[in-house]
mmCIF file of C-alpha atoms in Angstrom:
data_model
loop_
_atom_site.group_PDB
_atom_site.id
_atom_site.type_symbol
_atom_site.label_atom_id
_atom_site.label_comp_id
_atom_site.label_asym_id
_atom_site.label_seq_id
_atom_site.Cartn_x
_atom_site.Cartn_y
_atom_site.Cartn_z
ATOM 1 C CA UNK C 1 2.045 32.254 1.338
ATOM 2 C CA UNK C 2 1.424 29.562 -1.285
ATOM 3 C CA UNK C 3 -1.287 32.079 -3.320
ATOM 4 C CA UNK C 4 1.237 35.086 -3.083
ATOM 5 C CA UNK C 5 3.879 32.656 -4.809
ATOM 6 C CA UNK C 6 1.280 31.316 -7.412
ATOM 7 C CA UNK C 7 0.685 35.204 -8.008
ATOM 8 C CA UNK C 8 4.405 36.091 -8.399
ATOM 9 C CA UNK C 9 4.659 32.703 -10.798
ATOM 10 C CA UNK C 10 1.771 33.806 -13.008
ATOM 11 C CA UNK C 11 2.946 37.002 -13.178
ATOM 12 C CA UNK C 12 6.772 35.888 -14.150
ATOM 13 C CA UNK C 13 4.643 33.841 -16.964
ATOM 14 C CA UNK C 14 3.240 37.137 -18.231
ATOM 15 C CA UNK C 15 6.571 38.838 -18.342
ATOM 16 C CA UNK C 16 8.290 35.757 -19.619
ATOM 17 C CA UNK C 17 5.614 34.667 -22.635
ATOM 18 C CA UNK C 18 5.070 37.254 -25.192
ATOM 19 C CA UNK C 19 2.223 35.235 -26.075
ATOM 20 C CA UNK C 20 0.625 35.707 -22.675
ATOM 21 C CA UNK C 21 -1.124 38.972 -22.814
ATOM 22 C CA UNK C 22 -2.723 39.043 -19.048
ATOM 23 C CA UNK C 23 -1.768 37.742 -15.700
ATOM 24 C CA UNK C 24 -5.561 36.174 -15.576
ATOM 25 C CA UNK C 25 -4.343 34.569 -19.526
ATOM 26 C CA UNK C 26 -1.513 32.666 -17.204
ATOM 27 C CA UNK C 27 -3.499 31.517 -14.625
ATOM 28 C CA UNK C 28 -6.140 29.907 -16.811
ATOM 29 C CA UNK C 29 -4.873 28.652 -19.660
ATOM 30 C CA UNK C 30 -0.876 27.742 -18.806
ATOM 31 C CA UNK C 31 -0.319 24.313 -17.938
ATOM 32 C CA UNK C 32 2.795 25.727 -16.953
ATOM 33 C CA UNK C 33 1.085 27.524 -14.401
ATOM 34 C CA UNK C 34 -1.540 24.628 -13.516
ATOM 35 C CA UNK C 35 1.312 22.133 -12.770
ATOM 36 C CA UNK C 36 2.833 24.490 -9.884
ATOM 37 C CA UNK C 37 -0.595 24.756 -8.131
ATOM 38 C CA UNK C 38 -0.945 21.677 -7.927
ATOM 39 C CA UNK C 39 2.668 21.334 -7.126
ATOM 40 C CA UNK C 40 2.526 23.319 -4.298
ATOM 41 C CA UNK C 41 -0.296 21.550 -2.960
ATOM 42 C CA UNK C 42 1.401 18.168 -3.084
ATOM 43 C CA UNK C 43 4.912 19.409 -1.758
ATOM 44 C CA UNK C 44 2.913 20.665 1.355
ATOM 45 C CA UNK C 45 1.633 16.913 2.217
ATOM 46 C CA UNK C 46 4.644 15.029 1.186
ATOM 47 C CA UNK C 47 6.581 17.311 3.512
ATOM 48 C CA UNK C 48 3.877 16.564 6.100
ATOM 49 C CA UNK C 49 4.487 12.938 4.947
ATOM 50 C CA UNK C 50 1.011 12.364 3.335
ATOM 51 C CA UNK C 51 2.413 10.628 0.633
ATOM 52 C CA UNK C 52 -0.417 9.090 -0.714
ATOM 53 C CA UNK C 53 -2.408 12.228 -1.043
ATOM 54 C CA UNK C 54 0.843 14.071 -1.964
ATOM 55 C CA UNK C 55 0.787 11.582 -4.905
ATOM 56 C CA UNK C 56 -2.595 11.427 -6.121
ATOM 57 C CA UNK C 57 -2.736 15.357 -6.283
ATOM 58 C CA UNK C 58 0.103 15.292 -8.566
ATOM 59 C CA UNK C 59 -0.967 12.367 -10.309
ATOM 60 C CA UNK C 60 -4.369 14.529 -11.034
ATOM 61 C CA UNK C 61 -1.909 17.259 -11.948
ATOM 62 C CA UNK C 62 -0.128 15.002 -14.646
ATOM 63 C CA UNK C 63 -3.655 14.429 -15.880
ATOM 64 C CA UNK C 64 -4.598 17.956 -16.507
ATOM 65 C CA UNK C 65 -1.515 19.434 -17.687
ATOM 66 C CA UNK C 66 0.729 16.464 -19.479
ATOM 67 C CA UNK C 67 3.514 17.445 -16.974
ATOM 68 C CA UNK C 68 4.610 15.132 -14.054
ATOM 69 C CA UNK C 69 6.101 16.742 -10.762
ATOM 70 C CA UNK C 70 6.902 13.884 -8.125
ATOM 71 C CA UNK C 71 5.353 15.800 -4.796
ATOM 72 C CA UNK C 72 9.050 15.618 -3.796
ATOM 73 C CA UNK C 73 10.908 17.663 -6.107
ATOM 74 C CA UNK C 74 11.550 21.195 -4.648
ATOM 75 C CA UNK C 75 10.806 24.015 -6.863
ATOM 76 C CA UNK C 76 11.822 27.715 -6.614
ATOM 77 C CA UNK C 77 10.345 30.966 -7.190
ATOM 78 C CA UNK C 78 8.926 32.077 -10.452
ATOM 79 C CA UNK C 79 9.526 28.891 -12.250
ATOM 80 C CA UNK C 80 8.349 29.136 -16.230
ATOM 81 C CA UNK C 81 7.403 25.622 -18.071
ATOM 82 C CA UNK C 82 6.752 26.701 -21.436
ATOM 83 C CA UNK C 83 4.855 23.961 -23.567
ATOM 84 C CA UNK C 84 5.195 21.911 -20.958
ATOM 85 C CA UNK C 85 3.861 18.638 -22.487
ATOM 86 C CA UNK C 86 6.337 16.013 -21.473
ATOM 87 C CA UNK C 87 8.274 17.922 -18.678
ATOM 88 C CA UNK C 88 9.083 14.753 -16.061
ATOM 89 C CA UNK C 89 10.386 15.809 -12.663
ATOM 90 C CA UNK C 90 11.870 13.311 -10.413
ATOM 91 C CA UNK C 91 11.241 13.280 -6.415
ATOM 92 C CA UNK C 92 15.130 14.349 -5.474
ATOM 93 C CA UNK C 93 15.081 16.992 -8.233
ATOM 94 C CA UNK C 94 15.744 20.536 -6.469
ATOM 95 C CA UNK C 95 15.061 23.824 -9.019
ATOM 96 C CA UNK C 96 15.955 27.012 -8.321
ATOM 97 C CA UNK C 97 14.409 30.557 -8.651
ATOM 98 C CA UNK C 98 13.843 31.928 -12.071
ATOM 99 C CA UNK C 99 14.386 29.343 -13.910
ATOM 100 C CA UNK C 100 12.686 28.033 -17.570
ATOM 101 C CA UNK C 101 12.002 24.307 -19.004
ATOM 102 C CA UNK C 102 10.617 23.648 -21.969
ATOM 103 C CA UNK C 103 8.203 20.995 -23.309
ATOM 104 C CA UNK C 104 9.803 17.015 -23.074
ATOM 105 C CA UNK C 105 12.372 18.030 -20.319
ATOM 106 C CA UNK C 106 13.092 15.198 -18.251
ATOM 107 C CA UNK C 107 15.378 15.989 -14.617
ATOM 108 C CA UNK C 108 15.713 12.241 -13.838
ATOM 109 C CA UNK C 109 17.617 9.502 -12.261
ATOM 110 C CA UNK C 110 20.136 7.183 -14.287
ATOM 111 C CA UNK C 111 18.377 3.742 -12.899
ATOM 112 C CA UNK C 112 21.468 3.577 -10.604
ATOM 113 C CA UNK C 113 21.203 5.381 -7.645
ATOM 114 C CA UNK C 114 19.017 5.230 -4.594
ATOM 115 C CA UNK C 115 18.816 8.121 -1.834
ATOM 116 C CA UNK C 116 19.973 11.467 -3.834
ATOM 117 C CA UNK C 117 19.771 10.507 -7.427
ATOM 118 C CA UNK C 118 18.318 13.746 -9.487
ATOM 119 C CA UNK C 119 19.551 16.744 -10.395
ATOM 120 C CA UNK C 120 19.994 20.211 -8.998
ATOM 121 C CA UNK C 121 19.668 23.215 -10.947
ATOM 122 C CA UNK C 122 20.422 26.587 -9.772
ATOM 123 C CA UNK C 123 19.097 30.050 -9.958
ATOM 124 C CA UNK C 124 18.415 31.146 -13.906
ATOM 125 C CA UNK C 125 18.696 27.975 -15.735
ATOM 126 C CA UNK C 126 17.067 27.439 -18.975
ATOM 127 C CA UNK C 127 16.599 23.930 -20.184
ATOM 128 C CA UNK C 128 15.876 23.664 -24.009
ATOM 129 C CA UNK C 129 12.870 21.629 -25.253
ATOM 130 C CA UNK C 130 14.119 17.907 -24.863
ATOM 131 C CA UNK C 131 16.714 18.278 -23.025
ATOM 132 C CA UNK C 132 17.492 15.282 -20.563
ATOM 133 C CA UNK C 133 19.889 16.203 -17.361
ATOM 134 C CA UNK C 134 20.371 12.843 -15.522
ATOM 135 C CA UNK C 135 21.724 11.660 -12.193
ATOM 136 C CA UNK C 136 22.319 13.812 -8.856
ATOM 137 C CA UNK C 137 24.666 16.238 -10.826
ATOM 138 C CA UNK C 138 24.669 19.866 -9.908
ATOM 139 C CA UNK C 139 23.864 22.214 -12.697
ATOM 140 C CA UNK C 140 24.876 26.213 -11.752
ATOM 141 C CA UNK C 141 23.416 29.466 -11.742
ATOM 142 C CA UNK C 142 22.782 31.097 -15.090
ATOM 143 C CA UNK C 143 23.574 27.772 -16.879
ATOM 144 C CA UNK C 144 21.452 27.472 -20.186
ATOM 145 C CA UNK C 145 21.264 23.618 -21.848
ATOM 146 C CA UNK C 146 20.329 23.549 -25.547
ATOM 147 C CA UNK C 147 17.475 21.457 -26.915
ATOM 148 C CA UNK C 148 17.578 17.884 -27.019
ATOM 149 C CA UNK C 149 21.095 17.980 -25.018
ATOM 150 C CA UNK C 150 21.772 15.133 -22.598
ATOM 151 C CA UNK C 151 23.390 16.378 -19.776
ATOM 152 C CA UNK C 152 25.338 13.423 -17.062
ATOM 153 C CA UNK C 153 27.645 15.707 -15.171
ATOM 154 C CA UNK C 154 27.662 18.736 -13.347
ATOM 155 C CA UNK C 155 27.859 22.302 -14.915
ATOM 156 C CA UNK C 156 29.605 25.255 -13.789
ATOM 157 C CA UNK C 157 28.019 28.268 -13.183
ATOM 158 C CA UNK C 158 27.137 30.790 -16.492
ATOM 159 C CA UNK C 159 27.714 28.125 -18.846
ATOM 160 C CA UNK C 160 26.530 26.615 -22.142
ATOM 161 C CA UNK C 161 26.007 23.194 -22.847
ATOM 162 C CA UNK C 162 24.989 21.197 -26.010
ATOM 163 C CA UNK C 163 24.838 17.753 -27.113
ATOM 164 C CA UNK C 164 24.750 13.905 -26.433
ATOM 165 C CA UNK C 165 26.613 13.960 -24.555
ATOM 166 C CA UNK C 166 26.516 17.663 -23.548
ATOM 167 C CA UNK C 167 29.620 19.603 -23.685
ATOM 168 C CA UNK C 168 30.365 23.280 -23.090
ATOM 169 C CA UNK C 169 30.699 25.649 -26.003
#
């Protein structure tokens, strides 16, 4: 199960990434790519509640790729990180399928919050490079956040949102 969604998430990379000019391109030189192996990995034990090893996977996933995934976060299908360098992704952070992040993306927690306190995007989101969507806020389906936009409440479905603080245009 876990290599035929690796396959499917290299594969979305190639479609995705005009750049990327194989499948095999994707699954060796993407740190986009490298981040979810790991990922899945990690997931696997911290649902099993081997959080140590779930963390010290990831942490050797950080290493490689300059991305951080707590082992917590859930992560959908076919996820694209493109340039990922900087992407931070916090433990109660949920992602759904077919969604795209680019490089310095942060999904984090305001400093305020304990239990639930990071952000839920839905199916088709695209998160511009910098971009910084705080706190347990819901962000639709089909939602796309421009760069450097700092996003503290939740976002309807098909929407656009830029700025600090983000607003809809």
């Amino acid at each position: 199960m876990i290599l035929r969604e690796l396959l499917e998430d290299a594969k979305n990379i190639h479609r995705k990434d005009p750049a990327c000019k194989s499948v095999l391109m994707a699954i060796l030189l993407y740190p986009g790519f490298h981040i979810l192996v790991f990922h899945r990995m990690a997931h696997f034990l911290y649902k099993h509640k081997l959080f140590f090893l779930a963390r010290l996977i990831s942490g050797i996933g950080r290493f490689f790729s300059g991305i951080e995934i707590h082992p917590g976060a859930k992560i959908g299908r076919r996820l694209f990180i493109d340039h990922g360098s900087g992407v931070v992704i916090g433990e109660t952070a949920s992602i759904g399928d077919d969604c795209t992040i680019y490089h310095g993306v942060t999904l984090g927690g305001t400093g305020k919050d304990s239990g639930k306190r990071h952000p839920d995007l839905g199916n088709g989101v695209m998160v511009g490079a910098g971009a910084k969507i705080l706190g347990a806020i819901k962000i639709g389906n089909e939602v796309k956040i421009g760069a450097n936009a700092v996003v503290l409440q939740d976002v309807e479905d098909g929407k656009t949102v830029v700025g600090v603080p983000a607003r809809e245009v």
